[in-house]
Amino acid sequence: MINEENLQLFKALSEDTRYRIIKALIESECDCGEHKYGNNGEICACEIPEIIGKTQSNTSMHLAKLQDWGIIKVRKEGKKRLYSIQNEKIRKILEVLEE
């Protein structure tokens, strides 16, 4: 039997932009991250395109897909949309891949 959640995790990691978004969110969890908005582990939607080197429209499309799949979550603060990792499995997968 195929686990749909696992397929979505691998789909997320198989596309360059989505992979970069996930990596940026995980890296923002360390104390060394310097972001203008949000808490540790959160990045404002306005900052992500610059961090990953993609356009705002392209980034927004991928953020929506990652959110639909339950991999990331969004928190609204005024007009800002702050993204962070929601699915803990994605961290474990990246840890294994980067050993």
Coordinates of N, CA, C and O in Angstrom, one line a residue:
M1 N 0.8 -1.2 0.0 CA 0.0 0.0 0.0 C 0.9 1.3 0.0 O 1.9 1.3 0.7
I2 N 0.5 2.2 -0.8 CA 1.3 3.5 -0.9 C 0.8 4.5 0.1 O -0.4 4.7 0.3
N3 N 1.8 5.1 0.8 CA 1.5 6.1 1.8 C 1.6 7.5 1.1 O 2.6 7.9 0.7
E4 N 0.4 8.1 1.0 CA 0.3 9.4 0.2 C 1.2 10.5 0.8 O 1.8 11.3 0.1
E5 N 1.2 10.5 2.2 CA 2.1 11.5 2.8 C 3.5 11.4 2.5 O 4.2 12.4 2.2
N6 N 4.0 10.1 2.5 CA 5.4 9.9 2.1 C 5.7 10.3 0.6 O 6.7 10.9 0.4
L7 N 4.8 10.0 -0.2 CA 4.9 10.4 -1.6 C 5.1 12.0 -1.8 O 5.9 12.5 -2.5
Q8 N 4.2 12.7 -1.0 CA 4.3 14.1 -1.1 C 5.6 14.7 -0.5 O 6.1 15.6 -1.0
L9 N 6.1 14.0 0.5 CA 7.4 14.5 1.0 C 8.5 14.3 0.0 O 9.3 15.2 -0.2
F10 N 8.5 13.2 -0.7 CA 9.5 13.0 -1.8 C 9.3 13.9 -3.0 O 10.2 14.4 -3.6
K11 N 8.0 14.2 -3.3 CA 7.7 15.2 -4.4 C 8.3 16.5 -4.0 O 8.8 17.2 -4.9
A12 N 8.1 16.9 -2.8 CA 8.6 18.2 -2.3 C 10.1 18.3 -2.4 O 10.6 19.4 -2.9
L13 N 10.8 17.3 -2.1 CA 12.2 17.3 -2.1 C 12.8 17.1 -3.5 O 13.9 17.5 -3.8
S14 N 12.0 16.6 -4.4 CA 12.5 16.3 -5.8 C 12.5 17.6 -6.7 O 13.1 17.5 -7.8
E15 N 11.9 18.6 -6.3 CA 11.8 19.9 -7.1 C 12.7 20.9 -6.5 O 12.6 21.2 -5.3
D16 N 13.6 21.5 -7.3 CA 14.6 22.4 -6.8 C 14.1 23.6 -5.9 O 14.6 23.8 -4.8
T17 N 13.0 24.3 -6.4 CA 12.5 25.4 -5.6 C 11.9 25.0 -4.3 O 12.2 25.6 -3.2
R18 N 11.2 23.9 -4.3 CA 10.6 23.4 -3.0 C 11.7 22.9 -2.1 O 11.6 23.2 -0.9
Y19 N 12.7 22.3 -2.6 CA 13.8 21.8 -1.8 C 14.5 23.0 -1.1 O 14.8 23.0 0.1
R20 N 14.7 24.1 -1.9 CA 15.4 25.3 -1.4 C 14.5 26.0 -0.3 O 15.1 26.5 0.7
I21 N 13.2 26.0 -0.5 CA 12.3 26.6 0.5 C 12.4 25.8 1.8 O 12.6 26.4 2.9
I22 N 12.3 24.5 1.7 CA 12.4 23.6 2.9 C 13.7 23.8 3.6 O 13.8 24.0 4.9
K23 N 14.8 23.8 2.9 CA 16.2 24.0 3.5 C 16.2 25.4 4.2 O 16.8 25.5 5.3
A24 N 15.8 26.4 3.5 CA 15.8 27.7 4.1 C 15.0 27.8 5.4 O 15.5 28.4 6.4
L25 N 13.9 27.2 5.5 CA 13.0 27.2 6.7 C 13.7 26.4 7.8 O 13.7 26.8 9.0
I26 N 14.3 25.3 7.5 CA 15.0 24.5 8.5 C 16.3 25.2 9.0 O 16.5 25.3 10.2
E27 N 17.0 25.9 8.1 CA 18.2 26.6 8.5 C 17.8 27.8 9.3 O 18.6 28.3 10.1
S28 N 16.6 28.4 9.1 CA 16.2 29.6 9.9 C 15.9 29.2 11.4 O 15.8 30.1 12.2
E29 N 15.9 27.9 11.7 CA 15.6 27.5 13.0 C 16.8 27.7 14.0 O 16.6 27.7 15.2
C30 N 18.0 27.8 13.4 CA 19.1 28.0 14.3 C 19.2 29.5 14.7 O 18.5 30.3 14.2
D31 N 19.9 29.7 15.8 CA 19.9 31.0 16.4 C 20.7 32.0 15.5 O 20.6 33.2 15.7
C32 N 21.4 31.5 14.5 CA 22.2 32.4 13.7 C 21.4 33.1 12.6 O 21.9 34.0 11.9
G33 N 20.2 32.7 12.3 CA 19.4 33.3 11.2 C 19.0 34.7 11.5 O 18.6 35.1 12.6
E34 N 19.2 35.6 10.5 CA 18.9 37.0 10.7 C 17.8 37.3 9.7 O 18.1 37.6 8.5
H35 N 16.6 37.3 10.2 CA 15.4 37.6 9.4 C 14.7 38.8 10.0 O 14.7 39.0 11.2
K36 N 14.2 39.7 9.2 CA 13.5 40.9 9.6 C 12.2 40.6 10.4 O 11.9 41.4 11.3
Y37 N 11.6 39.5 10.0 CA 10.2 39.3 10.6 C 10.2 37.9 11.2 O 10.9 37.0 10.8
G38 N 9.2 37.7 12.1 CA 8.9 36.4 12.6 C 9.9 35.9 13.7 O 10.8 36.6 14.1
N39 N 9.7 34.7 14.2 CA 10.5 34.1 15.2 C 11.5 33.1 14.6 O 11.5 32.9 13.4
N40 N 12.4 32.5 15.4 CA 13.2 31.5 14.9 C 12.4 30.4 14.2 O 11.4 30.0 14.7
G41 N 12.8 30.0 13.1 CA 12.1 28.9 12.4 C 11.0 29.5 11.4 O 10.4 28.7 10.8
E42 N 10.8 30.8 11.4 CA 9.8 31.4 10.6 C 10.5 32.3 9.6 O 11.5 33.0 10.0
I43 N 10.0 32.3 8.4 CA 10.5 33.3 7.4 C 9.3 33.9 6.7 O 8.4 33.2 6.3
C44 N 9.4 35.2 6.6 CA 8.3 36.0 5.9 C 8.3 35.6 4.4 O 9.4 35.5 3.8
A45 N 7.2 35.5 3.9 CA 7.0 35.2 2.4 C 7.8 36.3 1.6 O 8.3 35.9 0.5
C46 N 7.9 37.5 2.1 CA 8.6 38.5 1.4 C 10.1 38.3 1.3 O 10.8 38.8 0.4
E47 N 10.7 37.5 2.2 CA 12.1 37.3 2.2 C 12.5 36.0 1.5 O 13.7 35.9 1.1
I48 N 11.6 35.1 1.3 CA 12.0 33.8 0.8 C 12.5 33.8 -0.7 O 13.5 33.2 -1.0
P49 N 11.9 34.6 -1.6 CA 12.4 34.6 -2.9 C 13.9 35.1 -3.0 O 14.7 34.5 -3.8
E50 N 14.3 36.0 -2.2 CA 15.7 36.5 -2.2 C 16.6 35.4 -1.7 O 17.7 35.2 -2.2
I51 N 16.1 34.7 -0.6 CA 17.0 33.7 0.0 C 17.2 32.5 -1.0 O 18.3 32.0 -1.1
I52 N 16.2 32.1 -1.7 CA 16.3 31.0 -2.6 C 16.7 31.3 -4.1 O 16.9 30.5 -4.9
G53 N 16.7 32.6 -4.4 CA 17.1 33.1 -5.7 C 16.0 32.8 -6.8 O 16.3 32.5 -7.9
K54 N 14.7 32.9 -6.4 CA 13.6 32.7 -7.4 C 12.7 33.9 -7.3 O 12.8 34.8 -6.5
T55 N 11.8 34.0 -8.3 CA 10.9 35.1 -8.3 C 9.8 34.9 -7.3 O 9.5 33.8 -6.8
Q56 N 9.1 36.0 -7.0 CA 8.0 36.0 -6.0 C 6.9 35.1 -6.4 O 6.4 34.3 -5.7
S57 N 6.5 35.2 -7.7 CA 5.4 34.4 -8.2 C 5.7 32.9 -8.2 O 4.9 32.1 -7.8
N58 N 6.9 32.6 -8.6 CA 7.3 31.2 -8.6 C 7.3 30.6 -7.2 O 6.9 29.5 -6.9
T59 N 7.9 31.4 -6.3 CA 8.0 31.0 -4.9 C 6.6 30.8 -4.3 O 6.4 29.9 -3.6
S60 N 5.7 31.8 -4.5 CA 4.4 31.7 -4.0 C 3.6 30.4 -4.4 O 2.9 29.8 -3.6
M61 N 3.8 30.0 -5.7 CA 3.2 28.8 -6.2 C 3.7 27.6 -5.4 O 2.9 26.7 -5.0
H62 N 5.0 27.5 -5.1 CA 5.6 26.4 -4.4 C 5.2 26.4 -2.9 O 5.0 25.4 -2.3
L63 N 5.2 27.6 -2.3 CA 4.7 27.7 -0.9 C 3.3 27.2 -0.8 O 3.0 26.4 0.2
A64 N 2.4 27.5 -1.7 CA 1.1 27.0 -1.6 C 1.0 25.5 -1.7 O 0.3 24.8 -1.0
K65 N 1.8 24.9 -2.6 CA 1.8 23.5 -2.8 C 2.3 22.8 -1.5 O 1.8 21.8 -1.0
L66 N 3.4 23.3 -0.9 CA 4.0 22.7 0.3 C 3.0 22.9 1.5 O 2.9 22.0 2.3
Q67 N 2.3 23.9 1.5 CA 1.2 24.1 2.5 C 0.1 23.1 2.3 O -0.4 22.5 3.3
D68 N -0.4 23.0 1.1 CA -1.4 22.0 0.8 C -1.0 20.6 1.2 O -1.9 19.8 1.7
W69 N 0.2 20.3 1.0 CA 0.7 18.9 1.4 C 1.0 18.8 2.9 O 1.3 17.7 3.3
G70 N 0.8 19.8 3.7 CA 1.0 19.8 5.1 C 2.5 19.7 5.5 O 2.8 19.4 6.7
I71 N 3.4 20.1 4.6 CA 4.8 20.1 4.9 C 5.2 21.4 5.7 O 6.1 21.4 6.5
I72 N 4.6 22.5 5.3 CA 4.9 23.8 5.9 C 3.6 24.4 6.4 O 2.5 24.0 6.0
K73 N 3.7 25.3 7.3 CA 2.5 26.0 7.8 C 2.7 27.5 7.7 O 3.9 28.0 7.6
V74 N 1.6 28.3 7.8 CA 1.7 29.7 7.7 C 1.0 30.3 8.9 O 0.0 29.8 9.4
R75 N 1.6 31.4 9.3 CA 1.0 32.2 10.4 C 1.0 33.6 9.9 O 1.9 34.2 9.4
K76 N -0.2 34.2 10.0 CA -0.4 35.6 9.6 C -0.1 36.5 10.8 O -0.6 36.3 11.9
E77 N 0.6 37.6 10.5 CA 0.9 38.6 11.5 C 0.7 40.0 10.8 O 1.6 40.4 10.1
G78 N -0.4 40.6 11.0 CA -0.8 41.8 10.2 C -0.9 41.4 8.7 O -1.6 40.4 8.3
K79 N -0.1 42.1 7.9 CA -0.1 41.7 6.4 C 1.0 40.7 6.1 O 1.1 40.2 5.0
K80 N 1.8 40.4 7.1 CA 2.9 39.4 6.8 C 2.4 38.0 6.9 O 1.6 37.7 7.7
R81 N 3.0 37.1 6.0 CA 2.7 35.7 6.1 C 4.0 35.0 6.5 O 5.0 35.1 5.7
L82 N 4.1 34.4 7.6 CA 5.3 33.8 8.1 C 5.2 32.3 8.0 O 4.3 31.6 8.5
Y83 N 6.2 31.7 7.3 CA 6.2 30.3 7.0 C 7.2 29.5 7.9 O 8.2 30.1 8.3
S84 N 6.8 28.3 8.3 CA 7.7 27.4 9.1 C 7.4 26.0 8.7 O 6.4 25.7 8.1
I85 N 8.2 25.1 9.2 CA 8.1 23.6 8.9 C 7.0 23.1 9.8 O 6.9 23.4 11.0
Q86 N 6.1 22.3 9.2 CA 5.0 21.7 10.0 C 5.2 20.2 10.2 O 5.0 19.6 11.2
N87 N 5.7 19.5 9.1 CA 5.9 18.1 9.1 C 7.3 17.7 9.6 O 8.3 18.0 8.9
E88 N 7.3 17.0 10.7 CA 8.6 16.7 11.3 C 9.4 15.6 10.5 O 10.6 15.5 10.6
K89 N 8.7 14.8 9.7 CA 9.4 13.8 8.9 C 10.4 14.4 7.9 O 11.4 13.8 7.6
I90 N 10.0 15.6 7.4 CA 10.9 16.3 6.4 C 12.3 16.6 7.0 O 13.3 16.4 6.4
R91 N 12.3 16.9 8.3 CA 13.6 17.2 9.0 C 14.4 15.9 9.0 O 15.6 15.9 8.8
K92 N 13.7 14.8 9.4 CA 14.4 13.5 9.5 C 15.0 13.0 8.2 O 16.1 12.5 8.1
I93 N 14.2 13.2 7.1 CA 14.7 12.8 5.8 C 15.9 13.6 5.4 O 16.9 13.1 5.0
L94 N 15.9 14.9 5.7 CA 17.1 15.8 5.3 C 18.3 15.4 6.2 O 19.4 15.5 5.7
E95 N 18.0 15.1 7.4 CA 19.2 14.7 8.3 C 19.8 13.4 7.7 O 21.1 13.4 7.7
V96 N 19.1 12.5 7.3 CA 19.6 11.2 6.7 C 20.3 11.5 5.4 O 21.4 11.1 5.2
L97 N 19.7 12.4 4.6 CA 20.4 12.7 3.3 C 21.7 13.4 3.4 O 22.6 13.3 2.6
E98 N 21.8 14.2 4.5 CA 23.0 15.0 4.6 C 24.1 14.4 5.5 O 25.1 15.1 5.9
E99 N 23.9 13.2 5.9 CA 24.9 12.5 6.8 C 26.1 12.2 5.9 O 26.1 12.0 4.8

